[in-house]
Short mmCIF file of C-alpha atoms in Angstrom, two decimals:
data_model
loop_
_atom_site.label_atom_id
_atom_site.label_comp_id
_atom_site.label_asym_id
_atom_site.label_seq_id
_atom_site.Cartn_x
_atom_site.Cartn_y
_atom_site.Cartn_z
CA MET A 86 15.51 41.66 -13.05
CA SER A 87 14.02 42.60 -9.69
CA VAL A 88 14.56 40.55 -6.55
CA GLN A 89 10.84 39.86 -6.50
CA GLY A 90 11.01 38.58 -10.07
CA ARG A 91 13.85 36.25 -9.19
CA ILE A 92 12.04 34.86 -6.13
CA ALA A 93 8.65 34.37 -7.76
CA PRO A 94 9.57 31.24 -9.78
CA ALA A 95 10.98 29.55 -6.66
CA GLU A 96 7.87 30.42 -4.68
CA ALA A 97 5.67 29.13 -7.48
CA ALA A 98 7.63 25.87 -7.57
CA THR A 99 7.26 25.48 -3.81
CA LYS A 100 3.51 26.05 -3.99
CA ARG A 101 3.23 23.60 -6.88
CA ARG A 102 5.09 20.94 -4.90
CA GLY A 103 2.85 21.59 -1.92
CA LYS A 104 -0.28 21.03 -4.02
CA VAL A 105 1.17 17.86 -5.48
CA LEU A 106 2.10 16.45 -2.08
CA ALA A 107 -1.28 17.31 -0.58
CA ALA A 108 -3.14 15.66 -3.45
CA ALA A 109 -0.82 12.62 -3.44
CA ILE A 110 -1.27 12.09 0.30
CA ALA A 111 -5.04 12.51 0.03
CA ALA A 112 -5.28 10.07 -2.88
CA GLN A 113 -3.17 7.47 -1.10
CA SER A 114 -5.18 7.96 2.12
CA LEU A 115 -8.53 7.39 0.49
CA GLU A 116 -7.34 4.61 -1.81
CA TYR A 117 -5.76 2.62 1.01
CA TYR A 118 -8.62 3.39 3.37
CA ASP A 119 -10.89 1.76 0.82
CA PHE A 120 -8.56 -1.10 -0.03
CA LEU A 121 -7.54 -1.97 3.53
CA ILE A 122 -10.92 -1.78 5.23
CA TYR A 123 -11.57 -4.92 3.23
CA GLY A 124 -8.82 -6.64 5.21
CA THR A 125 -10.44 -5.60 8.48
CA ALA A 126 -13.89 -6.69 7.31
CA ALA A 127 -12.41 -10.00 6.12
CA SER A 128 -11.03 -10.56 9.63
CA LEU A 129 -14.25 -9.65 11.44
CA VAL A 130 -17.38 -10.25 9.36
CA PHE A 131 -16.94 -11.48 5.76
CA ASN A 132 -16.41 -15.09 6.83
CA HIS A 133 -20.00 -15.07 8.13
CA ALA A 134 -21.64 -12.71 5.61
CA PHE A 135 -20.23 -14.21 2.40
CA PHE A 136 -18.61 -17.55 3.29
CA PRO A 137 -20.84 -19.35 5.84
CA SER A 138 -19.25 -22.61 6.93
CA THR A 139 -19.44 -25.07 9.78
CA SER A 140 -15.72 -24.46 10.35
CA ALA A 141 -14.70 -21.03 11.65
CA VAL A 142 -11.18 -21.50 10.31
CA ALA A 143 -12.48 -22.42 6.83
CA GLY A 144 -14.62 -19.30 6.75
CA VAL A 145 -11.70 -17.08 7.74
CA LEU A 146 -9.41 -18.69 5.16
CA ALA A 147 -12.04 -18.16 2.45
CA ALA A 148 -12.41 -14.50 3.43
CA PHE A 149 -8.65 -14.01 3.41
CA ALA A 150 -8.46 -15.77 0.03
CA THR A 151 -10.64 -13.04 -1.47
CA PHE A 152 -8.40 -10.50 0.29
CA ALA A 153 -5.49 -12.06 -1.62
CA VAL A 154 -7.49 -12.03 -4.89
CA GLY A 155 -7.54 -8.24 -4.73
CA PHE A 156 -3.77 -8.26 -4.88
CA ALA A 157 -3.95 -10.23 -8.13
CA GLY A 158 -5.57 -7.19 -9.72
CA ARG A 159 -2.78 -4.86 -8.58
CA PRO A 160 -0.16 -5.76 -11.22
CA VAL A 161 -2.90 -5.64 -13.86
CA GLY A 162 -3.65 -2.11 -12.71
CA ALA A 163 0.05 -1.31 -12.63
CA ALA A 164 0.36 -2.45 -16.26
CA VAL A 165 -2.81 -0.72 -17.51
CA PHE A 166 -2.31 2.55 -15.66
CA GLY A 167 1.46 2.25 -16.09
CA HIS A 168 1.02 2.41 -19.86
CA ILE A 169 -1.32 5.39 -19.47
CA GLY A 170 1.07 7.10 -17.06
CA ASP A 171 4.15 6.57 -19.23
CA ARG A 172 2.42 7.47 -22.49
CA PHE A 173 -0.12 10.16 -21.54
CA GLY A 174 1.01 11.41 -18.14
CA ARG A 175 1.05 10.63 -14.43
CA LYS A 176 -1.97 12.83 -13.73
CA PRO A 177 -4.57 11.15 -16.01
CA ALA A 178 -3.50 7.75 -14.70
CA LEU A 179 -4.00 8.92 -11.11
CA VAL A 180 -7.41 10.46 -11.88
CA ALA A 181 -8.72 7.31 -13.59
CA SER A 182 -7.47 4.91 -10.91
CA THR A 183 -8.80 7.00 -8.02
CA LEU A 184 -12.25 7.23 -9.60
CA SER A 185 -12.27 3.46 -10.20
CA MET A 186 -11.57 2.80 -6.53
CA ALA A 187 -14.38 5.10 -5.38
CA VAL A 188 -16.94 3.23 -7.50
CA ALA A 189 -15.78 -0.29 -6.58
CA THR A 190 -15.64 0.40 -2.85
CA THR A 191 -19.09 2.00 -2.72
CA LEU A 192 -20.54 -1.01 -4.52
CA VAL A 193 -19.05 -3.38 -1.90
CA GLY A 194 -21.05 -1.47 0.70
CA LEU A 195 -24.24 -2.08 -1.30
CA LEU A 196 -23.60 -5.78 -2.00
CA PRO A 197 -26.21 -8.36 -0.87
CA THR A 198 -24.84 -11.13 1.36
CA PHE A 199 -24.91 -14.92 0.99
CA SER A 200 -28.17 -15.16 2.92
CA SER A 201 -29.87 -12.91 0.33
CA ILE A 202 -28.59 -14.14 -3.06
CA GLY A 203 -26.61 -17.26 -2.25
CA ALA A 204 -23.40 -18.13 -4.10
CA LEU A 205 -23.67 -15.06 -6.33
CA ALA A 206 -22.73 -12.87 -3.34
CA PRO A 207 -19.12 -14.11 -2.98
CA VAL A 208 -18.73 -14.07 -6.79
CA LEU A 209 -19.69 -10.39 -6.94
CA LEU A 210 -17.48 -9.68 -3.93
CA VAL A 211 -14.48 -11.21 -5.71
CA ILE A 212 -15.18 -9.15 -8.85
CA LEU A 213 -15.30 -5.92 -6.87
CA ARG A 214 -12.22 -6.92 -4.92
CA VAL A 215 -10.30 -7.40 -8.17
CA ALA A 216 -11.54 -3.99 -9.35
CA GLN A 217 -10.19 -2.47 -6.13
CA GLY A 218 -6.85 -4.14 -6.75
CA ILE A 219 -6.66 -2.82 -10.31
CA ALA A 220 -7.35 0.70 -9.05
CA VAL A 221 -4.67 0.51 -6.34
CA GLY A 222 -2.22 -0.67 -8.98
CA GLY A 223 -2.59 2.74 -10.62
CA VAL A 224 -2.88 5.12 -7.71
CA TRP A 225 0.41 4.15 -6.05
CA GLY A 226 2.45 4.87 -9.17
CA GLY A 227 0.57 8.05 -10.03
CA SER A 228 0.77 9.66 -6.60
CA THR A 229 4.32 8.53 -5.83
CA LEU A 230 5.81 9.58 -9.17
CA LEU A 231 4.10 12.95 -9.15
CA ALA A 232 5.69 13.61 -5.75
CA VAL A 233 9.16 12.25 -6.60
CA GLU A 234 9.38 13.88 -10.02
CA HIS A 235 8.29 17.30 -8.74
CA ALA A 236 10.87 17.19 -5.91
CA PRO A 237 14.28 18.89 -5.80
CA PRO A 238 17.06 16.35 -6.56
CA ASN A 239 18.35 16.33 -2.97
CA ARG A 240 14.87 15.81 -1.47
CA ARG A 241 13.45 12.99 -3.58
CA GLY A 242 13.67 10.49 -0.75
CA LEU A 243 11.66 12.78 1.52
CA HIS A 244 9.10 13.69 -1.14
CA GLY A 245 8.72 10.04 -2.17
CA SER A 246 8.07 9.04 1.43
CA LEU A 247 5.42 11.68 2.13
CA PRO A 248 2.66 10.20 -0.09
CA GLN A 249 3.17 6.93 1.79
CA LEU A 250 1.75 8.72 4.81
CA GLY A 251 -1.53 8.36 2.98
CA ILE A 252 -1.31 4.58 3.30
CA PHE A 253 -1.00 4.79 7.07
CA ALA A 254 -3.45 7.67 7.41
CA GLY A 255 -5.94 5.55 5.47
CA MET A 256 -5.28 2.67 7.82
CA VAL A 257 -5.82 4.88 10.88
CA LEU A 258 -9.03 6.31 9.41
CA GLY A 259 -10.36 2.92 8.37
CA THR A 260 -9.51 1.32 11.71
CA LEU A 261 -10.99 4.26 13.61
CA VAL A 262 -14.28 3.85 11.74
CA PHE A 263 -14.39 0.17 12.71
CA VAL A 264 -13.48 0.97 16.34
CA VAL A 265 -16.30 3.53 16.56
CA LEU A 266 -18.81 1.18 14.93
CA SER A 267 -17.79 -1.73 17.16
CA GLY A 268 -18.36 0.44 20.22
CA ALA A 269 -21.59 2.08 19.03
CA LEU A 270 -23.35 -1.00 17.64
CA THR A 271 -24.19 -4.37 19.06
CA ALA A 272 -22.50 -7.41 17.54
CA ASP A 273 -25.71 -8.28 15.68
CA GLN A 274 -26.12 -4.74 14.31
CA PHE A 275 -22.52 -4.65 13.15
CA ALA A 276 -22.84 -8.02 11.42
CA ALA A 277 -26.18 -7.12 9.84
CA TRP A 278 -25.45 -3.67 8.40
CA GLY A 279 -22.79 -1.77 10.37
CA TRP A 280 -19.90 -3.20 8.36
CA ARG A 281 -21.30 -1.51 5.23
CA ILE A 282 -20.76 2.04 6.50
CA PRO A 283 -16.95 2.17 5.99
CA PHE A 284 -17.38 1.08 2.37
CA LEU A 285 -20.15 3.56 1.62
CA LEU A 286 -17.88 6.35 2.87
CA GLY A 287 -15.64 5.65 -0.13
CA ILE A 288 -17.77 8.09 -2.10
CA VAL A 289 -15.87 10.99 -0.50
CA MET A 290 -13.03 10.26 -2.94
CA ILE A 291 -14.88 12.08 -5.73
CA PRO A 292 -13.80 15.60 -4.61
CA VAL A 293 -10.16 14.44 -4.55
CA VAL A 294 -10.49 13.22 -8.13
CA PHE A 295 -11.85 16.61 -9.18
CA TYR A 296 -9.03 18.48 -7.39
CA ILE A 297 -6.31 16.39 -9.06
CA HIS A 298 -7.90 16.82 -12.48
CA ARG A 299 -8.47 20.55 -12.10
CA TYR A 300 -5.46 21.88 -10.21
CA LEU A 301 -2.39 19.64 -10.62
CA GLU A 302 0.26 19.84 -13.34
CA ASP A 303 1.99 16.76 -14.65
CA SER A 304 5.54 16.08 -13.51
CA PRO A 305 8.62 17.80 -15.01
CA ASP A 306 10.21 14.42 -15.74
CA PHE A 307 7.23 13.34 -17.85
CA ARG A 308 6.99 16.68 -19.64
CA ALA A 309 10.70 16.44 -20.49
CA VAL A 310 10.17 13.19 -22.41
CA GLU A 311 6.58 13.82 -23.59
CA GLU A 312 7.52 15.06 -27.07
CA LYS A 313 9.98 12.21 -27.55
CA LEU A 314 7.29 9.70 -26.53
CA ALA A 315 4.77 11.22 -28.94
CA ALA A 316 7.23 10.82 -31.82
CA ALA A 317 8.42 7.34 -30.83
CA PRO A 318 6.92 4.07 -32.12
CA LYS A 319 3.78 3.11 -30.17
CA ARG A 320 5.54 0.40 -28.20
CA SER A 321 4.10 -0.26 -24.77
CA SER A 322 6.25 0.71 -21.80
CA VAL A 323 5.05 -2.51 -20.14
CA VAL A 324 6.55 -4.58 -22.97
CA ARG A 325 9.80 -2.65 -22.74
CA VAL A 326 10.07 -3.39 -19.01
CA LEU A 327 9.27 -7.08 -19.46
CA ARG A 328 11.89 -7.47 -22.19
CA ARG A 329 14.55 -6.39 -19.70
CA PRO A 330 13.08 -7.64 -16.41
CA LYS A 331 16.18 -7.47 -14.20
CA ASN A 332 15.21 -4.34 -12.27
CA LEU A 333 11.58 -5.43 -12.15
CA LEU A 334 12.58 -8.67 -10.40
CA LEU A 335 14.93 -6.82 -8.09
CA VAL A 336 12.06 -4.62 -6.91
CA VAL A 337 9.82 -7.66 -6.32
CA PHE A 338 12.27 -9.53 -4.12
CA ILE A 339 13.60 -6.48 -2.30
CA PHE A 340 10.12 -5.38 -1.28
CA LEU A 341 8.90 -8.79 -0.01
CA PRO A 342 9.63 -8.32 3.73
CA ALA A 343 8.00 -4.87 3.84
CA THR A 344 4.70 -6.10 2.48
CA ILE A 345 4.73 -9.38 4.45
CA MET A 346 5.48 -7.68 7.78
CA PHE A 347 2.88 -5.00 7.11
CA TYR A 348 -0.02 -7.38 6.50
CA ALA A 349 1.14 -10.05 8.95
CA THR A 350 0.84 -7.49 11.75
CA VAL A 351 -2.19 -5.39 10.83
CA THR A 352 -4.34 -8.24 9.41
CA GLY A 353 -2.84 -11.61 10.38
CA LEU A 354 -2.12 -10.63 13.98
CA LEU A 355 -5.54 -8.98 14.22
CA ASP A 356 -7.24 -12.24 13.29
CA TYR A 357 -4.97 -14.22 15.64
CA GLY A 358 -5.70 -11.92 18.58
CA VAL A 359 -9.48 -11.90 18.09
CA ARG A 360 -10.06 -15.52 17.06
CA GLU A 361 -7.31 -17.47 18.84
CA LEU A 362 -6.63 -15.35 21.92
CA LYS A 363 -10.22 -14.08 22.34
CA ILE A 364 -9.04 -10.49 22.75
CA ALA A 365 -11.73 -7.85 22.22
CA LYS A 366 -11.94 -6.54 18.66
CA GLY A 367 -11.76 -2.96 19.91
CA THR A 368 -8.51 -3.65 21.77
CA MET A 369 -6.78 -5.13 18.74
CA LEU A 370 -8.11 -2.47 16.38
CA THR A 371 -6.94 0.31 18.70
CA ALA A 372 -3.42 -1.16 18.79
CA VAL A 373 -3.36 -1.36 14.99
CA MET A 374 -4.61 2.21 14.69
CA PHE A 375 -1.90 3.66 16.94
CA SER A 376 0.80 1.60 15.23
CA MET A 377 0.01 3.38 11.96
CA ILE A 378 1.16 6.66 13.49
CA ALA A 379 4.53 5.12 14.32
CA THR A 380 4.77 3.72 10.80
CA GLY A 381 4.13 7.10 9.24
CA VAL A 382 6.78 8.80 11.36
CA SER A 383 9.30 6.05 10.57
CA THR A 384 8.52 6.27 6.85
CA VAL A 385 9.16 10.02 6.60
CA LEU A 386 12.27 10.02 8.82
CA CYS A 387 13.82 7.14 6.91
CA GLY A 388 12.90 8.68 3.55
CA ARG A 389 14.66 11.88 4.58
CA LEU A 390 17.64 9.94 5.94
CA SER A 391 18.02 8.20 2.60
CA ASP A 392 18.67 11.58 0.97
CA THR A 393 21.87 11.88 3.00
CA VAL A 394 23.20 8.35 3.61
CA GLY A 395 21.67 6.51 0.63
CA ARG A 396 18.62 4.37 -0.01
CA ARG A 397 20.16 0.93 0.44
CA PRO A 398 21.64 1.18 3.98
CA VAL A 399 18.42 2.63 5.38
CA TYR A 400 16.32 -0.01 3.66
CA ALA A 401 18.63 -2.80 4.82
CA GLY A 402 18.25 -1.62 8.42
CA GLY A 403 14.49 -2.05 8.14
CA VAL A 404 14.91 -5.55 6.69
CA VAL A 405 17.17 -6.65 9.55
CA LEU A 406 14.81 -5.23 12.18
CA ALA A 407 11.83 -7.02 10.60
CA GLY A 408 13.67 -10.35 10.54
CA ILE A 409 14.57 -10.12 14.21
CA TRP A 410 11.27 -8.67 15.44
CA GLY A 411 9.22 -11.38 13.71
CA PHE A 412 10.15 -13.66 16.60
CA ALA A 413 8.79 -11.20 19.19
CA LEU A 414 5.45 -10.42 17.53
CA PHE A 415 3.35 -13.35 18.66
CA PRO A 416 4.93 -14.00 22.09
CA LEU A 417 4.09 -10.40 22.99
CA ALA A 418 0.54 -10.86 21.69
CA ASP A 419 0.22 -14.08 23.69
CA THR A 420 0.47 -12.04 26.90
CA ARG A 421 -2.98 -10.58 26.10
CA ASN A 422 -1.68 -7.33 27.56
CA PHE A 423 -2.65 -4.26 25.52
CA TRP A 424 0.72 -2.50 25.95
CA ALA A 425 2.65 -5.61 24.96
CA ILE A 426 0.44 -6.01 21.89
CA LEU A 427 0.91 -2.35 21.02
CA LEU A 428 4.69 -2.70 21.36
CA ALA A 429 4.67 -5.77 19.11
CA ILE A 430 2.75 -4.04 16.32
CA VAL A 431 4.49 -0.66 16.65
CA VAL A 432 8.04 -2.00 16.35
CA GLY A 433 6.98 -4.28 13.49
CA GLN A 434 5.50 -1.32 11.67
CA ILE A 435 8.56 0.85 12.35
CA SER A 436 10.56 -1.75 10.43
CA VAL A 437 8.02 -1.43 7.61
CA GLY A 438 8.44 2.36 7.61
CA ALA A 439 12.21 1.98 7.37
CA MET A 440 11.63 0.06 4.13
CA PHE A 441 8.73 2.12 2.77
CA GLY A 442 10.53 5.43 3.32
CA PRO A 443 13.55 4.97 1.04
CA GLY A 444 12.08 2.11 -1.00
CA VAL A 445 9.57 3.97 -3.14
CA THR A 446 12.12 6.52 -4.37
CA MET A 447 14.75 3.83 -4.82
CA PHE A 448 12.38 1.84 -7.02
CA ALA A 449 11.55 4.91 -9.11
CA GLU A 450 15.26 5.67 -9.58
CA MET A 451 15.82 2.18 -10.99
CA PHE A 452 13.87 3.04 -14.18
CA PRO A 453 14.15 5.85 -16.77
CA PRO A 454 11.18 8.27 -16.96
CA SER A 455 9.79 6.76 -20.16
CA VAL A 456 9.04 3.42 -18.42
CA ARG A 457 9.18 4.48 -14.77
CA PHE A 458 5.46 4.26 -14.03
CA SER A 459 5.20 0.75 -15.48
CA GLY A 460 8.46 -0.59 -14.05
CA ALA A 461 8.22 0.72 -10.49
CA SER A 462 4.48 0.05 -10.19
CA MET A 463 4.57 -3.51 -11.55
CA GLY A 464 7.50 -4.46 -9.33
CA TYR A 465 5.85 -2.94 -6.28
CA GLN A 466 2.50 -4.59 -6.95
CA LEU A 467 3.94 -8.02 -7.83
CA ALA A 468 5.71 -7.96 -4.48
CA ASN A 469 2.39 -7.20 -2.86
CA ILE A 470 0.88 -10.32 -4.44
CA VAL A 471 3.68 -12.67 -3.44
CA GLY A 472 4.04 -11.08 -0.03
CA GLY A 473 1.18 -8.97 1.29
CA GLY A 474 -1.72 -10.59 -0.54
CA LEU A 475 -0.84 -14.04 0.77
CA ALA A 476 0.49 -13.00 4.20
CA PRO A 477 -2.81 -13.06 6.17
CA PHE A 478 -3.76 -16.36 4.53
CA VAL A 479 -0.33 -17.89 5.20
CA VAL A 480 -0.32 -16.68 8.82
CA ALA A 481 -3.77 -18.15 9.52
CA ALA A 482 -2.95 -21.41 7.70
CA LEU A 483 0.40 -21.91 9.44
CA ILE A 484 -1.12 -21.38 12.88
CA ALA A 485 -4.10 -23.64 12.10
CA THR A 486 -1.95 -26.51 10.79
CA THR A 487 1.06 -26.32 13.13
CA HIS A 488 -0.67 -25.00 16.27
CA THR A 489 2.28 -22.70 16.89
CA THR A 490 3.30 -19.22 15.78
CA VAL A 491 7.00 -20.05 15.42
CA TYR A 492 6.64 -20.92 11.76
CA VAL A 493 5.08 -17.52 11.08
CA SER A 494 8.22 -15.89 12.50
CA VAL A 495 10.36 -18.15 10.29
CA TYR A 496 8.22 -17.13 7.30
CA ILE A 497 9.01 -13.46 7.97
CA LEU A 498 12.71 -14.21 8.48
CA VAL A 499 12.98 -16.11 5.18
CA ALA A 500 11.44 -13.16 3.33
CA CYS A 501 14.02 -10.84 4.92
CA LEU A 502 16.93 -13.08 3.96
CA ILE A 503 15.63 -13.29 0.39
CA SER A 504 15.42 -9.48 0.24
CA LEU A 505 19.01 -8.91 1.37
CA VAL A 506 20.44 -10.80 -1.60
CA PRO A 507 19.03 -8.63 -4.45
CA LEU A 508 19.51 -5.55 -2.28
CA ALA A 509 23.23 -6.31 -2.31
CA LEU A 510 23.15 -6.72 -6.10
CA LEU A 511 21.81 -3.25 -6.85
CA GLY A 512 24.02 -1.12 -9.05
CA ARG A 513 25.37 2.21 -7.86
CA ARG A 514 22.71 4.14 -9.80
CA ALA A 515 20.04 2.88 -7.41
CA LEU A 516 22.25 3.51 -4.38
CA THR A 517 23.07 7.14 -5.04
CA PRO A 518 20.60 9.59 -3.50
CA ALA A 519 18.69 11.55 -6.14
CA ALA A 520 20.17 9.49 -9.00
CA VAL A 521 17.73 9.64 -11.89
CA GLU A 522 18.24 8.18 -15.32
CA GLY A 523 17.06 10.54 -18.02
#
């Protein structure tokens, strides 16, 4: 065999991995751009457009409640698309979930407000928010598993972390759109129609759907068990995970501080700065936008580090940092100084990256390929309900009822302490880099 013939398969594999990573990052970017612009809109405009109230706090809490409702759809999506992904392939699950998000987000941008159709407006908003949540429940598992399962064994931590860049890239893009609109439009223009523009831009997801469908191959891990799955009894992978829920519960409790810190800083702190401290929206949004860059860098570096020192020690470092830094977040914001606010959010998000980086691959490695999509996705999304979905609501409610931010810091610390216990209980299979159960 010629040298060229021996090299060609390796080059082909490298190109294939590159395509998978590019598509996974793009899908995550657009999905989380669409999903998370809702959080920004809930902080800035939805309390007036869909939940008019004589109490500003009540309006904000109602808007954040619908933000949390979207998270309720995420485990449903994880179960539905998890079954599709484990039975028919990671790729069709990713295509279907990405298309669902594009449609739901565009419709939010076209939705009449309370002043136009009354109480029907918030009802329709909740329905579309749930649809967004269901879609996100599928795209995370599809994009992450395609990346992890295409990766070389000694680079799964790195490859698993790279699609997570899409989450932070989507946050930067979504925040940038709001920063530009806030600067280009008057407050009345933004409230009347400007807020719709970020949602209408969700239509650009359609080309990504086409690319995934047309050019990507399914993962080697799925193809290795595909024939066995076709011949096996038609038992749902979701049911199989729920019958032995130990690892599912471990994922939920381990991931709590990552999702709580993420949303407490980028959504809860945003609301606190604008509403309580009267800081300009553009200032807070700019700080959030720059913090996403730091989160992305932390995620990739810590994912790569987990390939050499193990998933658990890297993840635990992020948990400890989050627990400590929770007590610095709000005092730094209280200074009303942009650089102090930026420091508060950046370090908080670095702790999130230290958990996101090794966490996604660690969760995938806790389940065999035949139930991996369902198990990892449901655990991840359930944690997002208990943690991230409620975090902005809890932050706003704690501050409103106690008139201090100390209890918010305690809330973050408790989540970190809870996480350390199941993290210590993980078996060696989940601690060994590149350990995959066949």
